[in-house]
Amino acid sequence: MSIQTVTIRIDGQPKGKGRPRFTSKGIAYTPKETKEYEKKIQQAAWVQMASQKLDASSRRCSVIVEAVMEIPKSYSKKKILEAQAGVIMPPRPDIDNIIKAALDGCNKIVYQDDSQVWHISGFKKYTDVGQIPHLAIKVQWDEAA
């Protein structure tokens, strides 16, 4: 049995899934910014799956999410060095919200449903020198024999 791997990269500052909002009548809806970011993830996932000539997997999946955040321009030189060295980490958005956006963005494109995800690993860090902020999503699954 072999392992299939797809790596999706979305350039730009990673965003977390926003909390649901409610209308005055109490109906829940997803914020516009969250929908737009998930659509960006879907498009990148579709391009990657198409380039590898793959269909959405029906197998169990493992997902690794890496959020590389921009260092704020307001940081002092000392704090910038600490951020680049990994001494301090980005406070927001929360990693669980970033993972939720990544999983929802890959739904029905990389895997048929995010309930197939049996293992998740996620981390966030600041950019290294010369690196741009981005979200990287690596999905792996066993191919059927």
Coordinates of N, CA and C in Angstrom, one line a residue:
M1 N 0.8 -1.2 0.0 CA 0.0 0.0 0.0 C 0.9 1.2 0.0
S2 N 0.6 2.2 -0.8 CA 1.4 3.4 -0.9 C 0.6 4.6 -0.3
I3 N 1.4 5.6 0.0 CA 0.9 6.8 0.6 C 0.7 7.9 -0.5
Q4 N -0.4 8.5 -0.5 CA -0.6 9.6 -1.5 C -0.5 10.9 -0.7
T5 N 0.2 11.9 -1.2 CA 0.4 13.2 -0.5 C 0.0 14.4 -1.4
V6 N -0.7 15.3 -0.8 CA -1.0 16.6 -1.5 C -0.6 17.7 -0.6
T7 N 0.1 18.7 -1.2 CA 0.5 19.9 -0.4 C -0.1 21.1 -1.1
I8 N -0.8 21.9 -0.3 CA -1.5 23.0 -0.8 C -0.9 24.2 -0.1
R9 N -0.6 25.3 -0.9 CA 0.0 26.5 -0.3 C -0.9 27.7 -0.7
I10 N -1.2 28.5 0.3 CA -2.0 29.7 0.0 C -1.1 30.9 0.5
D11 N -0.6 31.7 -0.4 CA 0.2 32.9 0.0 C -0.7 33.9 0.6
G12 N -0.1 34.7 1.5 CA -0.8 35.7 2.3 C -0.9 35.4 3.7
Q13 N -1.3 36.3 4.5 CA -1.5 36.1 6.0 C -2.5 35.1 6.3
P14 N -2.2 34.0 7.0 CA -3.2 33.0 7.3 C -4.3 33.6 8.2
K15 N -5.5 33.1 8.0 CA -6.7 33.6 8.7 C -7.4 32.4 9.4
G16 N -8.0 32.6 10.5 CA -8.8 31.6 11.2 C -10.2 31.7 10.8
K17 N -10.9 30.6 11.1 CA -12.4 30.6 10.8 C -13.0 31.5 11.8
G18 N -13.9 32.4 11.3 CA -14.6 33.3 12.2 C -15.7 32.7 12.9
R19 N -16.1 33.2 14.0 CA -17.3 32.7 14.7 C -18.5 33.0 13.9
P20 N -19.5 32.1 14.0 CA -20.8 32.3 13.3 C -21.4 33.6 13.8
R21 N -22.1 34.3 12.9 CA -22.8 35.5 13.2 C -24.3 35.2 13.1
F22 N -25.1 36.0 13.8 CA -26.6 35.8 13.8 C -27.3 37.0 13.3
T23 N -28.4 36.7 12.5 CA -29.3 37.8 12.1 C -30.2 38.2 13.2
S24 N -30.9 39.2 13.0 CA -31.8 39.7 14.1 C -32.9 38.7 14.4
K25 N -33.1 37.8 13.4 CA -34.1 36.7 13.6 C -33.5 35.4 14.2
G26 N -32.2 35.5 14.5 CA -31.5 34.4 15.2 C -31.0 33.3 14.2
I27 N -30.9 33.6 13.0 CA -30.4 32.6 12.0 C -28.9 32.8 11.9
A28 N -28.1 31.7 12.0 CA -26.7 31.7 12.0 C -26.2 31.8 10.6
Y29 N -25.0 32.5 10.4 CA -24.4 32.5 9.1 C -22.9 32.7 9.3
T30 N -22.1 32.3 8.2 CA -20.7 32.4 8.3 C -20.3 33.8 7.8
P31 N -19.3 34.5 8.5 CA -18.9 35.8 8.1 C -18.3 35.8 6.6
K32 N -18.5 36.9 5.9 CA -18.1 37.0 4.5 C -16.6 36.8 4.4
E33 N -15.8 37.3 5.3 CA -14.3 37.2 5.2 C -13.9 35.7 5.3
T34 N -14.6 35.0 6.2 CA -14.3 33.5 6.4 C -14.6 32.8 5.1
K35 N -15.8 33.1 4.5 CA -16.2 32.4 3.3 C -15.2 32.6 2.1
E36 N -14.7 33.9 2.0 CA -13.8 34.3 1.0 C -12.4 33.5 1.2
Y37 N -12.0 33.4 2.4 CA -10.7 32.7 2.7 C -10.8 31.2 2.4
E38 N -11.9 30.6 2.8 CA -12.2 29.2 2.5 C -12.3 29.0 1.0
K39 N -12.8 29.9 0.3 CA -12.9 29.8 -1.2 C -11.5 29.8 -1.8
K40 N -10.6 30.7 -1.2 CA -9.2 30.7 -1.7 C -8.5 29.4 -1.4
I41 N -8.8 28.8 -0.3 CA -8.2 27.5 0.0 C -8.7 26.4 -0.9
Q42 N -10.1 26.5 -1.2 CA -10.7 25.5 -2.1 C -10.0 25.6 -3.5
Q43 N -9.8 26.8 -4.0 CA -9.3 27.0 -5.3 C -7.8 26.5 -5.4
A44 N -7.0 26.7 -4.4 CA -5.7 26.2 -4.3 C -5.7 24.7 -4.3
A45 N -6.6 24.1 -3.5 CA -6.7 22.7 -3.3 C -7.1 22.1 -4.7
W46 N -8.1 22.7 -5.4 CA -8.5 22.2 -6.6 C -7.4 22.1 -7.7
V47 N -6.7 23.2 -7.7 CA -5.5 23.3 -8.7 C -4.5 22.2 -8.4
Q48 N -4.2 22.0 -7.1 CA -3.2 21.0 -6.8 C -3.7 19.6 -7.1
M49 N -5.0 19.3 -6.7 CA -5.6 18.0 -7.0 C -5.6 17.7 -8.5
A50 N -6.0 18.7 -9.3 CA -6.1 18.6 -10.7 C -4.7 18.4 -11.3
S51 N -3.7 19.1 -10.8 CA -2.3 18.9 -11.4 C -1.8 17.5 -11.1
Q52 N -2.3 16.9 -10.0 CA -1.8 15.5 -9.7 C -2.8 14.5 -10.2
K53 N -3.8 15.0 -10.9 CA -4.9 14.1 -11.5 C -5.5 13.2 -10.4
L54 N -5.9 13.8 -9.3 CA -6.5 13.1 -8.2 C -8.0 13.5 -8.0
D55 N -8.8 12.6 -7.5 CA -10.2 12.9 -7.1 C -10.2 12.9 -5.6
A56 N -11.2 13.5 -5.0 CA -11.4 13.6 -3.6 C -11.3 12.2 -3.0
S57 N -10.5 12.0 -2.0 CA -10.2 10.7 -1.4 C -11.4 10.2 -0.5
S58 N -11.7 9.0 -0.5 CA -12.7 8.4 0.4 C -12.0 7.7 1.6
R59 N -10.6 7.7 1.6 CA -9.8 7.1 2.7 C -9.6 8.0 3.9
R60 N -9.2 7.4 5.0 CA -8.9 8.2 6.1 C -7.7 9.1 5.8
C61 N -7.6 10.3 6.4 CA -6.6 11.3 6.0 C -5.9 11.8 7.3
S62 N -4.6 12.1 7.0 CA -3.8 12.8 8.0 C -3.5 14.2 7.5
V63 N -3.7 15.3 8.3 CA -3.5 16.6 7.9 C -2.5 17.4 8.8
I64 N -1.5 18.0 8.1 CA -0.6 18.9 8.8 C -0.8 20.3 8.3
V65 N -1.0 21.3 9.2 CA -1.3 22.7 8.8 C -0.1 23.5 9.4
E66 N 0.5 24.3 8.5 CA 1.6 25.2 8.9 C 1.2 26.6 8.6
A67 N 1.0 27.5 9.6 CA 0.7 28.9 9.4 C 1.9 29.7 9.6
V68 N 2.4 30.4 8.6 CA 3.6 31.2 8.7 C 3.1 32.7 8.6
M69 N 3.2 33.4 9.8 CA 2.6 34.7 9.9 C 3.7 35.8 9.7
E70 N 3.2 36.9 9.2 CA 4.0 38.1 9.0 C 4.4 38.7 10.4
I71 N 5.7 39.1 10.5 CA 6.1 39.8 11.8 C 5.6 41.2 11.7
P72 N 4.9 41.7 12.8 CA 4.3 43.0 12.8 C 5.4 44.1 12.6
K73 N 5.1 45.1 11.9 CA 6.1 46.2 11.6 C 6.4 47.0 12.8
S74 N 5.5 46.9 13.8 CA 5.6 47.7 15.0 C 6.6 47.1 16.0
Y75 N 7.1 45.8 15.7 CA 8.0 45.2 16.6 C 9.4 45.9 16.6
S76 N 10.0 45.9 17.8 CA 11.4 46.4 17.9 C 12.3 45.4 17.2
K77 N 13.6 45.9 17.0 CA 14.6 45.0 16.4 C 14.8 43.8 17.2
K78 N 14.8 43.9 18.6 CA 15.0 42.8 19.5 C 13.9 41.8 19.3
K79 N 12.6 42.3 19.3 CA 11.5 41.5 19.2 C 11.4 40.8 17.8
I80 N 11.9 41.5 16.8 CA 11.9 40.9 15.4 C 12.9 39.7 15.4
L81 N 14.0 39.8 16.0 CA 15.0 38.7 16.1 C 14.4 37.6 16.9
E82 N 13.7 37.9 18.0 CA 13.1 36.8 18.8 C 12.0 36.1 18.0
A83 N 11.3 36.8 17.2 CA 10.2 36.2 16.4 C 10.9 35.3 15.3
Q84 N 11.9 35.8 14.7 CA 12.6 35.0 13.6 C 13.3 33.7 14.2
A85 N 13.7 33.8 15.5 CA 14.3 32.7 16.1 C 13.3 31.7 16.7
G86 N 12.0 32.1 16.7 CA 11.0 31.2 17.2 C 10.9 31.3 18.7
V87 N 11.5 32.3 19.3 CA 11.3 32.5 20.8 C 9.9 33.0 21.1
I88 N 9.4 33.8 20.3 CA 8.0 34.2 20.5 C 7.1 33.8 19.3
M89 N 5.9 33.5 19.6 CA 5.0 33.0 18.5 C 3.8 34.0 18.3
P90 N 3.2 33.9 17.1 CA 2.1 34.8 16.8 C 0.9 34.5 17.8
P91 N 0.3 35.5 18.4 CA -0.8 35.3 19.3 C -2.1 35.0 18.6
R92 N -2.4 35.7 17.5 CA -3.7 35.5 16.9 C -3.4 35.3 15.4
P93 N -4.3 34.6 14.7 CA -5.5 33.9 15.2 C -5.1 32.6 15.9
D94 N -6.0 32.0 16.6 CA -5.7 30.8 17.3 C -5.5 29.7 16.3
I95 N -4.6 28.7 16.6 CA -4.3 27.6 15.7 C -5.5 26.8 15.4
D96 N -6.4 26.6 16.4 CA -7.6 25.7 16.1 C -8.5 26.3 15.1
N97 N -8.6 27.7 15.0 CA -9.4 28.3 14.1 C -8.8 28.3 12.7
I98 N -7.5 28.4 12.6 CA -6.8 28.2 11.3 C -7.0 26.8 10.8
I99 N -6.9 25.8 11.6 CA -7.1 24.4 11.2 C -8.5 24.2 10.7
K100 N -9.5 24.8 11.4 CA -10.9 24.7 11.0 C -11.1 25.3 9.6
A101 N -10.5 26.4 9.3 CA -10.6 27.0 8.0 C -10.0 26.1 6.9
A102 N -8.8 25.6 7.3 CA -8.1 24.7 6.3 C -8.9 23.4 6.0
L103 N -9.4 22.8 7.1 CA -10.2 21.6 6.8 C -11.5 21.8 6.0
D104 N -12.2 22.9 6.3 CA -13.4 23.3 5.6 C -13.1 23.6 4.1
G105 N -11.9 24.3 3.9 CA -11.5 24.6 2.6 C -11.2 23.4 1.7
C106 N -10.7 22.4 2.3 CA -10.3 21.1 1.6 C -11.5 20.2 1.4
N107 N -12.6 20.4 2.1 CA -13.7 19.5 2.1 C -14.3 19.4 0.7
K108 N -14.6 18.1 0.3 CA -15.2 17.8 -1.0 C -14.2 17.9 -2.2
I109 N -13.0 18.4 -1.9 CA -12.0 18.6 -3.0 C -10.8 17.6 -2.8
V110 N -10.2 17.7 -1.6 CA -9.1 16.8 -1.3 C -9.6 15.4 -0.7
Y111 N -10.6 15.6 0.2 CA -11.3 14.4 0.8 C -12.8 14.7 0.7
Q112 N -13.6 13.6 0.7 CA -15.0 13.7 0.6 C -15.7 14.4 1.7
D113 N -15.2 14.2 2.9 CA -15.7 14.9 4.1 C -14.7 15.0 5.2
D114 N -14.7 16.1 5.9 CA -13.6 16.2 6.9 C -13.7 15.3 8.1
S115 N -14.8 14.5 8.2 CA -14.9 13.4 9.2 C -13.9 12.3 8.9
Q116 N -13.3 12.3 7.7 CA -12.3 11.3 7.4 C -11.0 11.6 8.0
V117 N -10.8 12.8 8.5 CA -9.5 13.2 9.1 C -9.4 12.5 10.5
W118 N -8.4 11.7 10.6 CA -8.1 10.9 11.8 C -7.0 11.5 12.6
H119 N -6.1 12.3 12.0 CA -4.9 12.8 12.6 C -4.7 14.3 12.1
I120 N -4.5 15.2 13.1 CA -4.3 16.6 12.7 C -3.1 17.1 13.5
S121 N -2.2 17.8 12.8 CA -1.1 18.5 13.5 C -1.1 19.9 12.9
G122 N -0.9 20.9 13.8 CA -0.9 22.2 13.3 C 0.1 23.1 14.1
F123 N 0.7 24.0 13.5 CA 1.6 25.0 14.2 C 1.6 26.3 13.5
K124 N 1.9 27.3 14.2 CA 2.1 28.7 13.6 C 3.4 29.2 14.1
K125 N 4.0 30.0 13.2 CA 5.2 30.7 13.5 C 5.3 32.0 12.7
Y126 N 6.4 32.8 13.0 CA 6.6 34.0 12.2 C 7.5 33.6 11.0
T127 N 7.5 34.5 10.0 CA 8.2 34.3 8.8 C 9.7 34.3 9.1
D128 N 10.5 33.6 8.3 CA 11.9 33.7 8.3 C 12.3 34.9 7.4
V129 N 13.6 35.2 7.4 CA 14.1 36.3 6.6 C 13.8 35.9 5.1
G130 N 13.2 36.8 4.3 CA 13.0 36.6 2.9 C 11.8 35.7 2.6
Q131 N 11.1 35.2 3.6 CA 9.9 34.4 3.4 C 8.6 35.2 3.5
I132 N 7.7 34.8 2.7 CA 6.4 35.5 2.7 C 5.4 34.7 3.6
P133 N 4.4 35.4 4.2 CA 3.4 34.7 5.0 C 2.6 33.8 4.1
H134 N 2.2 32.6 4.7 CA 1.4 31.7 3.9 C 0.8 30.6 4.8
L135 N -0.1 29.9 4.2 CA -0.7 28.7 4.9 C -0.3 27.5 4.0
A136 N 0.3 26.5 4.7 CA 0.6 25.3 3.9 C -0.2 24.1 4.6
I137 N -0.9 23.4 3.7 CA -1.7 22.2 4.2 C -1.2 21.0 3.5
K138 N -0.8 20.0 4.3 CA -0.3 18.7 3.7 C -1.3 17.6 4.1
V139 N -1.9 17.0 3.1 CA -2.8 15.9 3.4 C -2.3 14.6 2.9
Q140 N -2.3 13.6 3.7 CA -1.9 12.2 3.3 C -2.9 11.2 3.5
W141 N -3.0 10.2 2.6 CA -3.9 9.1 2.8 C -3.3 7.8 2.2
D142 N -3.7 6.7 2.6 CA -3.3 5.4 2.0 C -4.1 5.2 0.7
E143 N -3.4 4.8 -0.3 CA -4.1 4.4 -1.5 C -4.6 3.0 -1.4
A144 N -5.7 2.7 -2.0 CA -6.3 1.3 -1.9 C -5.3 0.4 -2.7
A145 N -5.2 -0.8 -2.2 CA -4.4 -1.8 -2.8 C -4.9 -2.3 -4.2

